[in-house]
Amino acid sequence: MEGDNQNINGAGPSTNGLLQDQRKLLPIARGRDALVREIQENDVTILLGETGSGKTTQIPQYLLESGASGSGIIAVTQPRRVAATSLAVRVAAEQNDKLGKRVGYSVRFDERSSPETRIKYLTDGMIVRELLSDPLLSQYSVIIVDEAHERTLRTDLLISNLKMIQGKRNHRSTGSKEKEKEKFNPLKIVIMSATLDAEKFSMFYQNAKIIYVKGRQHPVKVYHSLESQTDYVESAMRTFFQIHTDQTPGDVLIFLPGQEDIESLEKSIRLFANQLPHDVMDVLICSMYAAQAPGQNSKVFLPSPARTRKCILATNIAETSITIPGVKYVIDTGMCKEKRYLARNTGGGFDTLLTRAITKSSAMQRAGRAGREGMGLCFRLYTEDAFDTMDLSPEPEILRCSLTSSILQLKCLNQDLEDLDLMDMPDTESISSALKTLWLLDAIDQNKELTPLGRQMALFPLEPVHARAVIASREQGCTSEVLDIISVLSASSKLFVDVAEHREAASEARRMFRHASGDHLTILNVIRAYSDISTTGGKAARREWCRKHFLNEKTLSEASEIRSQLRQACGRMRIDWNVSCGDGEGQLLKSLAYGLAQNSAFLQPDGSYKQTMGHSVIKIHPGSVLCDKKVPAIIYDELIYTNQIYARGVSSVQKSTFTAIGALNRRSS
DNA sequence: GAGCACTGC
C-alpha cells in the first residue's frame, strides 16, 4: 500500500547514505534474498504485503540490484498517477540517480524515462495502451502489478493479457527450450496485493505461490457498536464528543458516505462544540470530498493549533487517495457511496449512485488510518456481527462499469472480451449493451467487426461517445469547439466547484456563462472566457478569476492538457483541429448528437422526458442549466440514478437533428 | 431540486 504516499520527498544524492540505512530497516529487507529467489524461480509470484512493508519501492530495486531482471525493464503498475510519479521520485533517490535515468515513470501527460531506464512506474491505463502498439509487452522482463486487490477494470484486463503473453513468451515449444527462452525473452509476473483475496489471484495463475510480507503499522484498537445504529450521522456525533471529552489529544477522522452527510454532521458538531465547558479543548472541523473547492481542504494538512482537536469529516477520499497526518482516532460509519452501472439492452443503461455498507477490506483500511503515526483507536458504528456479514472486498470494477471503451480497445487487439481468460466475467447483458452502443456509434458493424471508424475512435484517449463527436466535428466544421467541450467533459473533476457557504453566490456568478441551449455551450462560454483571461492576465489573475466565478481551476488546466493531447491525436488522423464554426451552434450540437444519439430523450405531453432509445422516464438534473425548462428534445452526457433517474450535462436539440444524422433508424434493431 | 473515489495513444 505504498501507492498512497503523497508525502514522499525526493531526496538528493547527499542524503543517500541515510536513505540506504532506511532501506535496510524496512520490514521487507530481511527477506530480500529469499524474495528474489522466489521471483526468479517462478513465472508468477503473488506477494501479500501489509501497509508500510516497503514492497512497492524495494522489490523492483532488489530485482535490479541482483540482476534478476536481466536486460529488460521492470514495470511497476499503479492505479493512480500520483502514486506512480511519487514512487519513481523516491526510488530514483534511493538509487542515487536522477529521475528519468535508471528509474522513471510514465503516466498520462507526463513521462520521465530514457533508454537507460530499468525500473518504470506506470499507471495501469498506460500499460494497457502500450498493449495496442506492443501486444507482447516485449521490452519488459518483469511486470509488477501493484494494488491488484483494487481490481480496477484496467488491472483486470492487464492480468488477463499477462497470462496470455506469458504463455506466448515463456513456453514456445518448438526447438531447444533454452534457446527459445532467450529469443522470446521470458516474462516474470509479480502480483502485489494488500491482504485478503490472495487465493483468487493464485488460482487464476495455476496456483502461483503466495508470499507474505509483514508490514510496519502501529497497532489500532478497534471497537464495535454493541447494537446497530439507525442514524449514523447522529451516532458519529455522539462518538466524536465521547472521544473529545474522554481521550487524550489527537485528531479524529470520520468516514461518511457523501457530501450531504458531511455537511449535516458539520452543522451539528459545530452546534454542540459551542456549548462545551471552557476547560475542554477547542474543535476545528475540516471537511474533505472531491467536489470541494481546492484550497478549502488544505487546512486538513496544517498542524492543529494549541488546545485544539481537529475533526476531519471525509468521504472515501481519505481512505486511499489522501493520507492525513496526525490522526489518532477513526470513526467509521461503515457506509460509502458506490457507483454501479446498470446495463440495459435499450437506452444504453445508466449509473446508480447509492449508499451501501462498506466491505471488510475497506473497514480495515479505514481503521488503519488511525495507526499511521502511533497507536490508534477506531470506533466502528456497526456491530461485530455486521462486520462479519460484510463482503470481503469491493466487487471488481469489470462487473460494475460500462464496458464500451474496453471492448473497443480489445477489438483493436483482435480480442473479444467474452473469449478472454478473466478473473471475473461480466454478465452477457453488460457485454451486449456495450456492443450495441458501439454498433450505434458505427464503431463495429452488424457482425461485431471493428469498422475503420471504430479503429479511429480507439486512437483517442476518450470514451467512444466523445470520440465519435470529435470525428463528426470534422464534417460539421467545428472541431475546435468540440475539442474545447469534450476536453472538459472528460476531465476528472467537475468544472463548477461547490462551496457550501456560498451556494447562492456561486450560481449568481455562473449566470453569466449560461447558454440557452444547455450545458455544453455553457461550458464553451466558460472556456472562451477563461482563455480571454489567460491571454490578458497571468497565473494569479487566472486563479482569482476562477475563485470569483466558483470554477475549478484544476479542471480547466487538466482540460487544456487533454485538449492539446486531443489536438495531437487529430493531427495524426489528419483532422484539422483549428476549424471553427464561430457562433454556429447548430453544427456543434449536431456533432455532439452523433456521439450522444443513444443518450437522448423527447419531451412527453405530461412534461416529463422519455428516452428515445429506451423506456425510462428521466428528469433533468438540478445542476443543469436546462433544469425546469421544457424543450422538445435533449441529448445528455450521462444518466445517474440516485432517487430518480437524472440526466446530467444536457443540451436542447432539434428533433430533426436525429433524422438528419440517421440515428433513429437503428433504434428498433 | 442535488454531486463516492480513480483513470487514458
XYZ file of C-alpha atoms (C1' of nucleotides) in Angstrom:
678
model
C 0.000 0.000 0.000
C 2.710 2.443 -0.750
C 0.584 3.854 -3.516
C -0.982 6.443 -1.253
C 2.232 8.176 -0.420
C 1.673 11.769 -1.249
C 4.240 12.943 1.222
C 7.208 11.202 -0.267
C 10.041 13.615 -0.741
C 12.652 13.126 -3.340
C 15.988 13.336 -1.594
C 19.184 14.494 -3.214
C 22.276 12.364 -3.500
C 23.750 13.923 -0.340
C 21.206 12.169 1.831
C 21.659 8.858 0.103
C 23.547 7.257 2.963
C 20.564 7.931 5.167
C 18.220 6.519 2.570
C 20.295 3.361 2.336
C 20.076 2.934 6.114
C 16.321 3.404 5.963
C 16.053 0.815 3.214
C 17.814 -1.749 5.362
C 15.419 -1.112 8.228
C 12.282 -1.829 6.218
C 10.454 -4.992 7.281
C 10.909 -6.455 3.822
C 14.726 -6.100 3.814
C 15.351 -9.226 5.888
C 13.631 -11.409 3.291
C 15.438 -9.863 0.363
C 17.398 -12.851 -0.960
C 14.548 -15.294 -0.468
C 12.166 -12.955 -2.290
C 14.469 -12.529 -5.249
C 14.964 -16.300 -5.433
C 11.214 -16.994 -5.361
C 10.503 -14.488 -8.105
C 13.375 -15.874 -10.168
C 12.228 -19.466 -9.803
C 8.547 -18.888 -10.544
C 6.752 -17.444 -13.534
C 4.200 -15.816 -11.293
C 4.537 -14.727 -7.696
C 1.727 -13.372 -5.550
C 3.006 -11.003 -2.915
C 0.784 -10.148 0.009
C 2.150 -7.135 1.780
C 0.723 -5.044 4.540
C 0.879 -1.260 4.629
C 4.354 0.066 5.229
C 6.184 -3.115 4.214
C 8.091 -1.255 1.510
C 7.287 -3.849 -1.134
C 6.461 -1.375 -3.897
C 9.681 0.570 -3.582
C 12.054 -2.265 -2.650
C 11.180 -5.309 -4.766
C 11.975 -3.595 -8.079
C 15.330 -2.471 -6.680
C 16.128 -5.947 -5.331
C 15.411 -7.429 -8.741
C 17.547 -4.838 -10.484
C 20.441 -4.991 -7.992
C 20.555 -8.785 -8.043
C 20.479 -8.908 -11.814
C 17.307 -10.991 -11.729
C 15.540 -8.705 -14.177
C 18.072 -9.464 -16.918
C 18.303 -6.981 -19.733
C 14.647 -5.980 -19.777
C 12.762 -3.249 -17.996
C 10.934 -3.781 -14.708
C 7.445 -2.293 -14.941
C 5.508 -1.455 -11.801
C 1.894 -0.593 -12.474
C -0.245 1.612 -10.262
C -3.921 2.529 -10.451
C -3.187 6.220 -9.742
C -0.897 8.734 -11.396
C 0.323 10.455 -8.239
C 1.402 7.111 -6.863
C 3.349 6.228 -9.999
C 5.179 9.539 -10.134
C 5.957 9.892 -6.426
C 7.166 6.288 -6.174
C 9.537 6.878 -9.075
C 10.887 10.010 -7.398
C 11.518 8.081 -4.209
C 13.157 5.079 -5.833
C 15.359 7.247 -8.068
C 16.627 8.941 -4.899
C 17.274 5.590 -3.260
C 19.202 4.562 -6.344
C 21.162 7.787 -6.050
C 20.243 8.589 -9.607
C 18.483 11.365 -11.421
C 14.781 10.787 -12.073
C 14.238 9.590 -15.618
C 17.609 7.851 -15.880
C 17.602 4.321 -14.498
C 14.338 4.934 -12.636
C 11.483 6.621 -14.465
C 7.764 6.844 -14.809
C 5.146 7.054 -17.499
C 1.691 8.448 -16.849
C -0.762 10.371 -18.992
C 0.589 13.818 -19.919
C 3.920 13.094 -18.321
C 6.808 10.774 -18.969
C 10.243 10.703 -17.381
C 12.261 7.897 -18.852
C 15.173 7.295 -21.160
C 16.818 4.392 -22.979
C 18.724 3.739 -19.729
C 15.545 3.293 -17.697
C 15.398 -0.084 -15.961
C 12.617 0.466 -13.432
C 9.499 2.161 -14.756
C 6.462 3.077 -12.685
C 3.361 3.472 -14.823
C -0.384 3.657 -14.490
C -2.322 0.533 -15.410
C -4.146 2.549 -18.072
C -0.835 3.426 -19.641
C 0.378 -0.154 -19.941
C -2.982 -1.275 -21.356
C -2.495 1.415 -24.002
C 1.030 0.118 -24.629
C -0.525 -3.235 -25.463
C -2.032 -1.651 -28.576
C 1.406 -0.952 -30.050
C 3.311 -3.855 -28.462
C 0.938 -6.778 -27.797
C 3.681 -8.886 -26.139
C 4.987 -6.013 -23.970
C 8.344 -7.253 -25.130
C 10.505 -4.559 -23.575
C 9.591 -5.697 -20.069
C 11.203 -8.658 -18.346
C 9.289 -8.267 -15.099
C 5.840 -6.763 -14.707
C 4.758 -5.994 -11.184
C 1.053 -5.301 -10.813
C 0.654 -3.309 -7.612
C -2.594 -2.706 -5.722
C -4.077 -5.623 -7.613
C -6.710 -6.060 -4.896
C -8.323 -2.835 -6.082
C -9.346 -4.746 -9.191
C -9.677 -1.757 -11.471
C -11.022 -2.513 -14.922
C -7.596 -1.919 -16.434
C -5.807 -4.083 -13.855
C -8.163 -6.956 -14.658
C -7.586 -6.607 -18.410
C -3.846 -6.425 -17.794
C -3.820 -9.501 -15.566
C -5.699 -11.425 -18.242
C -3.383 -10.275 -21.017
C -0.264 -11.004 -18.955
C -1.333 -14.608 -18.561
C -1.681 -14.885 -22.315
C 1.558 -13.038 -23.016
C 3.477 -15.222 -20.606
C 2.132 -18.275 -22.374
C 3.486 -16.938 -25.635
C 6.806 -15.633 -24.343
C 7.816 -18.343 -21.870
C 6.533 -21.550 -23.339
C 7.358 -21.752 -27.020
C 7.546 -25.460 -27.547
C 9.441 -25.655 -30.819
C 13.200 -26.150 -30.907
C 15.574 -26.079 -27.976
C 13.786 -24.720 -24.978
C 16.704 -22.725 -23.648
C 17.337 -21.067 -26.962
C 13.691 -20.216 -27.412
C 13.578 -18.627 -23.984
C 16.495 -16.447 -24.940
C 14.825 -15.496 -28.122
C 11.435 -14.793 -26.723
C 12.595 -13.003 -23.636
C 10.649 -14.674 -20.798
C 8.342 -12.638 -18.606
C 8.072 -12.694 -14.823
C 4.813 -11.573 -13.263
C 4.512 -10.334 -9.708
C 1.045 -9.565 -8.363
C 1.065 -7.354 -5.287
C -1.952 -7.032 -3.150
C -2.949 -5.962 0.331
C -4.303 -8.782 2.496
C -7.382 -10.866 1.589
C -8.214 -12.175 -1.892
C -4.718 -13.610 -2.495
C -6.016 -17.115 -3.204
C -8.089 -15.826 -6.066
C -5.020 -14.410 -7.808
C -3.117 -17.582 -7.079
C -5.852 -19.774 -8.528
C -6.030 -17.636 -11.647
C -2.321 -18.209 -12.221
C -2.297 -22.016 -11.795
C -1.801 -21.946 -8.027
C 1.056 -19.493 -8.072
C 2.967 -19.253 -4.852
C 1.773 -16.706 -2.297
C 4.403 -14.919 -0.245
C 3.510 -12.887 2.815
C 5.403 -9.738 3.731
C 4.983 -8.193 7.143
C 4.094 -4.536 7.364
C 5.005 -1.804 9.743
C 1.826 -0.344 11.046
C 1.181 0.785 14.597
C -1.484 -1.207 16.425
C -5.033 0.111 16.162
C -7.545 -0.925 18.789
C -10.925 -1.455 17.162
C -14.251 -1.038 18.969
C -17.596 -2.100 17.530
C -21.033 -0.809 18.488
C -22.897 -3.175 20.787
C -26.143 -2.642 18.911
C -26.847 -1.494 15.401
C -27.238 2.243 14.854
C -30.210 3.638 12.993
C -28.739 7.096 12.363
C -25.027 7.018 11.663
C -24.700 10.800 11.457
C -26.095 11.267 14.944
C -24.136 8.314 16.230
C -20.942 9.736 14.724
C -21.558 12.980 16.537
C -22.031 11.300 19.921
C -18.927 9.199 19.398
C -16.904 12.234 18.456
C -17.792 14.086 21.657
C -17.059 10.985 23.711
C -13.577 10.909 22.239
C -13.259 14.633 22.628
C -14.056 14.641 26.356
C -12.555 11.270 27.370
C -9.493 10.694 25.231
C -6.021 12.176 25.026
C -5.195 14.795 22.348
C -5.061 13.593 18.756
C -7.108 14.313 15.668
C -10.277 12.478 14.723
C -11.094 11.273 11.210
C -14.734 10.456 10.486
C -15.631 8.455 7.360
C -19.000 9.304 5.833
C -20.567 8.314 2.501
C -21.036 11.715 0.928
C -21.141 15.456 0.944
C -24.696 15.712 2.229
C -23.893 13.770 5.406
C -20.663 15.675 5.853
C -22.491 18.985 5.764
C -25.167 17.869 8.197
C -22.655 16.384 10.642
C -20.526 19.503 10.430
C -23.530 21.602 11.405
C -24.415 19.520 14.428
C -20.849 19.189 15.710
C -20.431 22.945 15.408
C -23.634 23.498 17.366
C -22.586 21.233 20.237
C -18.970 22.356 20.284
C -20.135 25.866 21.141
C -21.814 24.586 24.290
C -18.776 22.781 25.681
C -17.342 23.860 29.025
C -14.279 26.088 28.814
C -11.820 23.540 30.161
C -12.353 21.262 27.151
C -10.173 21.627 24.047
C -11.485 23.582 21.050
C -12.743 21.754 17.984
C -11.589 22.582 14.468
C -13.752 20.991 11.805
C -12.327 20.258 8.345
C -14.277 18.546 5.621
C -12.916 16.718 2.610
C -14.585 15.462 -0.511
C -13.617 15.516 -4.159
C -16.090 18.151 -5.370
C -14.882 20.591 -2.770
C -13.127 23.756 -3.817
C -9.377 23.272 -3.852
C -7.715 25.111 -1.006
C -10.804 24.531 1.099
C -9.412 21.187 2.206
C -5.763 22.183 2.561
C -6.275 23.174 6.206
C -6.521 19.455 6.884
C -2.757 19.229 6.461
C -1.848 22.071 8.809
C -0.959 21.065 12.365
C -3.720 21.639 14.884
C -3.451 24.908 16.830
C -2.767 24.690 20.568
C -5.567 23.230 22.706
C -7.437 22.276 19.584
C -8.586 18.920 18.320
C -9.047 18.625 14.599
C -12.127 16.781 13.448
C -11.923 15.726 9.830
C -15.103 14.755 8.031
C -14.236 12.851 4.890
C -15.546 10.588 2.190
C -13.581 7.645 0.820
C -11.111 10.225 -0.477
C -9.266 9.797 2.844
C -9.300 6.007 2.545
C -6.840 5.585 -0.308
C -6.058 8.835 -2.103
C -5.033 11.166 0.667
C -3.156 10.498 3.885
C -3.886 12.957 6.650
C -1.168 13.363 9.274
C -1.911 13.492 12.996
C -4.938 11.202 13.013
C -5.169 9.088 16.142
C -8.877 8.282 16.184
C -11.064 7.000 13.387
C -14.846 6.913 13.456
C -16.186 4.626 10.744
C -19.872 4.876 9.835
C -19.466 1.720 7.760
C -21.156 3.318 4.772
C -19.998 4.556 1.394
C -21.457 5.536 -1.935
C -20.908 3.193 -4.796
C -21.233 3.933 -8.459
C -22.555 0.973 -10.360
C -23.507 0.669 -13.981
C -26.796 -0.969 -14.796
C -26.619 -2.311 -18.330
C -29.797 -2.134 -20.390
C -30.312 -3.508 -23.835
C -32.149 -0.336 -24.712
C -31.180 3.223 -23.954
C -27.598 2.374 -23.074
C -28.096 1.706 -19.373
C -27.294 4.092 -16.569
C -25.216 4.574 -13.467
C -26.566 4.277 -9.982
C -25.003 6.133 -7.099
C -26.317 4.605 -3.912
C -25.262 4.415 -0.290
C -24.317 0.948 0.882
C -22.337 -0.917 3.514
C -18.583 -0.919 3.019
C -16.528 -4.111 2.682
C -14.207 -5.776 5.180
C -11.083 -4.662 3.405
C -12.385 -1.120 3.306
C -13.183 -1.274 7.042
C -9.622 -2.443 7.726
C -8.197 0.265 5.522
C -10.229 2.908 7.355
C -9.116 1.603 10.763
C -5.512 1.626 9.569
C -5.742 5.371 9.068
C -5.566 5.723 12.879
C -2.228 3.927 13.058
C -0.046 5.860 10.673
C 1.998 7.657 13.308
C 1.398 5.811 16.552
C -1.064 3.640 18.388
C -4.615 4.495 17.395
C -8.244 3.802 18.146
C -11.019 3.026 15.693
C -14.691 3.244 16.605
C -16.944 1.361 14.236
C -20.548 2.498 14.311
C -21.713 -1.008 13.495
C -21.725 -4.299 15.354
C -19.178 -7.047 15.084
C -21.905 -9.191 13.527
C -22.431 -6.532 10.886
C -18.702 -6.594 10.143
C -18.844 -10.360 9.734
C -21.598 -10.126 7.130
C -19.728 -7.534 5.038
C -18.344 -8.566 1.650
C -14.641 -9.356 1.683
C -13.658 -6.686 -0.814
C -15.388 -4.433 -3.316
C -16.757 -6.077 -6.406
C -14.236 -5.794 -9.246
C -14.856 -2.838 -11.482
C -15.293 -5.014 -14.531
C -18.593 -6.217 -13.054
C -19.976 -2.756 -12.367
C -18.713 -0.498 -15.161
C -19.723 0.243 -18.691
C -17.564 -1.945 -20.937
C -17.899 0.147 -24.093
C -14.427 1.617 -24.026
C -12.642 -1.616 -23.062
C -14.430 -3.694 -25.674
C -13.429 -1.209 -28.358
C -9.788 -1.323 -27.242
C -9.814 -5.106 -27.156
C -11.297 -5.193 -30.671
C -8.196 -3.296 -31.797
C -6.117 -6.132 -30.321
C -8.289 -8.671 -32.161
C -9.627 -9.784 -28.812
C -13.212 -10.315 -27.749
C -13.897 -9.719 -24.108
C -16.123 -12.793 -23.862
C -13.255 -15.014 -25.071
C -10.693 -13.696 -22.583
C -9.495 -15.648 -19.588
C -10.665 -13.215 -16.917
C -10.717 -13.482 -13.146
C -14.364 -12.371 -13.256
C -16.512 -12.432 -16.374
C -19.110 -9.674 -16.732
C -22.661 -10.803 -17.458
C -23.864 -11.102 -21.026
C -26.221 -8.147 -20.759
C -23.333 -5.848 -19.877
C -21.361 -7.075 -22.881
C -24.263 -6.919 -25.308
C -25.241 -3.444 -24.134
C -21.685 -2.224 -24.823
C -21.664 -3.918 -28.224
C -24.955 -2.266 -29.070
C -23.582 1.150 -28.143
C -20.522 0.543 -30.320
C -22.753 -0.510 -33.178
C -24.924 2.600 -32.809
C -21.733 4.648 -32.955
C -20.673 2.829 -36.142
C -17.566 1.564 -34.384
C -18.488 -2.040 -35.195
C -20.677 -3.476 -37.923
C -23.568 -5.924 -37.697
C -21.076 -8.821 -37.491
C -19.424 -7.167 -34.499
C -16.359 -6.479 -36.623
C -14.356 -3.357 -35.969
C -15.004 -0.650 -38.591
C -12.362 1.824 -39.819
C -14.290 4.465 -37.877
C -14.052 2.343 -34.728
C -10.334 1.931 -35.134
C -10.006 5.673 -35.441
C -12.164 6.236 -32.361
C -9.936 3.963 -30.295
C -6.968 6.186 -31.012
C -8.498 8.978 -28.968
C -7.976 8.877 -25.192
C -11.729 9.349 -24.831
C -14.937 7.500 -24.176
C -16.222 6.177 -27.524
C -19.238 8.503 -27.404
C -16.929 11.500 -27.117
C -14.513 10.215 -29.753
C -17.475 9.855 -32.121
C -18.418 13.505 -31.574
C -14.868 14.634 -32.318
C -14.816 12.686 -35.554
C -18.236 14.043 -36.542
C -16.985 17.576 -35.945
C -14.743 17.313 -38.971
C -17.689 17.247 -41.365
C -19.552 19.801 -39.322
C -16.613 22.191 -39.365
C -16.460 22.798 -35.620
C -13.595 20.642 -34.336
C -12.090 23.495 -32.353
C -15.278 23.981 -30.321
C -15.991 20.279 -29.919
C -12.490 19.709 -28.554
C -12.998 22.579 -26.103
C -16.173 20.989 -24.789
C -15.091 17.332 -24.852
C -11.854 18.087 -23.017
C -13.845 19.498 -20.105
C -16.308 16.597 -20.172
C -13.520 14.065 -19.945
C -11.560 15.880 -17.239
C -11.620 14.045 -13.941
C -13.246 16.682 -11.781
C -16.242 18.902 -12.106
C -15.916 22.329 -13.670
C -18.189 24.061 -11.188
C -16.966 23.806 -7.623
C -19.089 23.635 -4.597
C -18.687 25.870 -1.601
C -21.333 25.049 0.958
C -21.492 28.537 2.462
C -21.679 30.378 -0.843
C -24.166 28.408 -2.850
C -26.256 31.431 -3.827
C -23.220 33.485 -4.784
C -21.914 30.599 -6.852
C -24.994 30.243 -9.000
C -25.122 34.031 -9.374
C -21.511 34.093 -10.602
C -22.199 31.330 -13.080
C -25.232 33.042 -14.517
C -23.046 34.977 -16.944
C -21.944 31.734 -18.621
C -25.414 30.311 -19.079
C -26.326 29.419 -22.634
C -29.963 28.876 -23.576
C -29.220 25.669 -25.473
C -27.851 23.974 -22.376
C -24.789 22.755 -20.536
C -22.463 22.024 -23.458
C -22.488 25.556 -24.801
C -22.377 26.875 -21.250
C -19.091 25.003 -20.883
C -17.884 26.536 -24.126
C -18.690 30.001 -22.765
C -16.570 29.264 -19.697
C -13.687 28.036 -21.820
C -13.816 31.111 -24.035
C -13.901 33.448 -21.044
C -11.067 31.528 -19.387
C -8.912 31.745 -22.479
C -9.546 35.514 -22.631
C -8.339 35.801 -19.047
C -5.365 33.586 -19.804
C -4.186 35.792 -22.658
C -4.585 39.063 -20.755
C -3.566 38.058 -17.251
C -1.016 35.877 -15.527
C -1.331 32.919 -13.242
C -2.544 34.955 -10.281
C -5.224 36.650 -12.366
C -6.450 33.288 -13.612
C -6.626 31.902 -10.109
C -8.535 34.890 -8.828
C -10.926 34.765 -11.761
C -11.664 31.084 -11.114
C -12.193 31.716 -7.426
C -14.555 34.604 -8.137
C -16.630 32.521 -10.532
C -16.549 29.338 -8.455
C -14.786 27.416 -11.177
C -12.344 24.590 -10.550
C -9.032 25.743 -11.951
C -7.657 22.227 -11.755
C -10.386 21.049 -14.109
C -9.638 23.882 -16.519
C -5.914 23.203 -16.601
C -6.443 19.453 -16.904
C -8.918 20.136 -19.716
C -6.343 22.189 -21.536
C -3.819 19.338 -21.246
C -6.426 16.933 -22.569
C -7.228 19.360 -25.362
C -3.645 19.510 -26.543
C -3.446 15.714 -26.405
C -6.615 15.546 -28.496
C -5.249 18.113 -30.943
C -2.196 15.925 -31.425
C -4.401 12.888 -31.978
C -6.456 14.860 -34.515
C -3.237 15.872 -36.244
C -2.201 12.247 -36.657
C -5.608 11.494 -38.189
C -5.458 14.478 -40.483
C -8.337 16.181 -38.721
C -7.793 19.937 -38.672
C -8.436 20.862 -35.037
C -8.321 24.552 -35.821
C -11.549 24.620 -37.828
C -14.129 26.715 -36.023
C -17.824 27.309 -36.561
C -17.773 30.641 -34.749
C -21.200 31.016 -33.238
C -22.803 28.343 -35.368
C -24.166 26.287 -32.555
C -26.268 24.063 -34.805
C -23.236 22.239 -36.203
C -21.779 21.932 -32.753
C -24.851 20.288 -31.253
C -25.151 18.073 -34.309
C -21.580 16.796 -33.796
C -22.310 16.060 -30.164
C -25.531 14.324 -31.175
C -23.571 11.883 -33.343
C -21.908 10.682 -30.173
C -24.841 11.093 -27.832
C -27.630 9.797 -30.107
C -28.293 6.975 -27.685
C -28.323 9.492 -24.836
C -31.357 11.373 -25.979
C -34.917 11.956 -24.855
C -38.114 13.601 -26.112
C -40.488 15.740 -24.119
C -43.775 13.964 -23.299
C -47.168 15.653 -23.186
C -47.108 15.414 -19.375
C -43.873 17.439 -19.204
C -41.516 14.527 -18.449
C -38.778 13.261 -20.754
C -38.695 9.773 -22.194
C -35.635 8.126 -23.717
C -35.707 7.878 -27.490
C -33.927 4.515 -27.476
C -35.059 3.171 -24.133
C -38.110 3.068 -21.961
C -37.025 5.092 -18.949
C -38.616 8.342 -17.940
C -35.866 10.718 -16.902
C -35.528 14.121 -15.281
C -33.022 16.850 -15.997
C -30.533 17.056 -13.132
C -30.958 20.123 -10.914
C -27.365 21.094 -11.626
C -28.143 21.608 -15.303
C -28.925 24.994 -16.814
C -31.884 23.315 -18.529
C -33.466 22.128 -15.293
C -37.169 23.092 -15.217
C -37.031 24.000 -18.899
C -39.309 22.264 -21.327
C -37.666 21.706 -24.695
C -38.813 19.203 -27.336
C -35.654 17.097 -27.392
C -32.480 16.752 -25.356
C -29.127 14.985 -25.505
C -27.187 14.282 -22.318
C -23.762 13.114 -21.169
C -24.952 10.554 -18.645
C -27.813 9.190 -16.640
C -27.454 8.786 -12.942
C -29.905 7.161 -10.577
C -29.938 8.425 -7.012
C -33.581 8.710 -6.063
C -34.715 9.333 -9.641
C -33.049 8.905 -12.997
C -31.329 12.213 -13.724
C -29.767 13.323 -16.995
C -26.569 15.298 -16.442
C -24.795 17.526 -18.964
C -27.879 18.316 -21.025
C -28.398 20.264 -24.255
C -31.508 21.086 -26.192
C -31.525 19.907 -29.810
C -33.972 19.990 -32.706
C -35.910 16.785 -33.111
C -34.942 16.923 -36.767
C -31.276 16.538 -35.771
C -31.822 12.855 -35.090
C -33.348 12.224 -38.502
C -30.559 14.225 -40.103
C -27.871 12.023 -38.621
C -29.864 8.840 -39.185
C -29.748 7.964 -35.525
C -33.257 6.693 -35.124
C -33.163 4.217 -37.991
C -31.474 1.650 -35.843
C -33.171 2.013 -32.535
C -35.583 -0.859 -33.030
C -32.957 -3.358 -34.150
C -34.259 20.254 -6.733
C -28.641 17.602 -5.975
C -22.818 15.961 -6.804
C -18.245 8.131 -3.618
C -13.327 7.622 -5.497
C -9.936 6.708 -9.548
C -8.046 6.754 -14.662
C -6.369 7.007 -20.619
C -2.247 6.758 -27.640
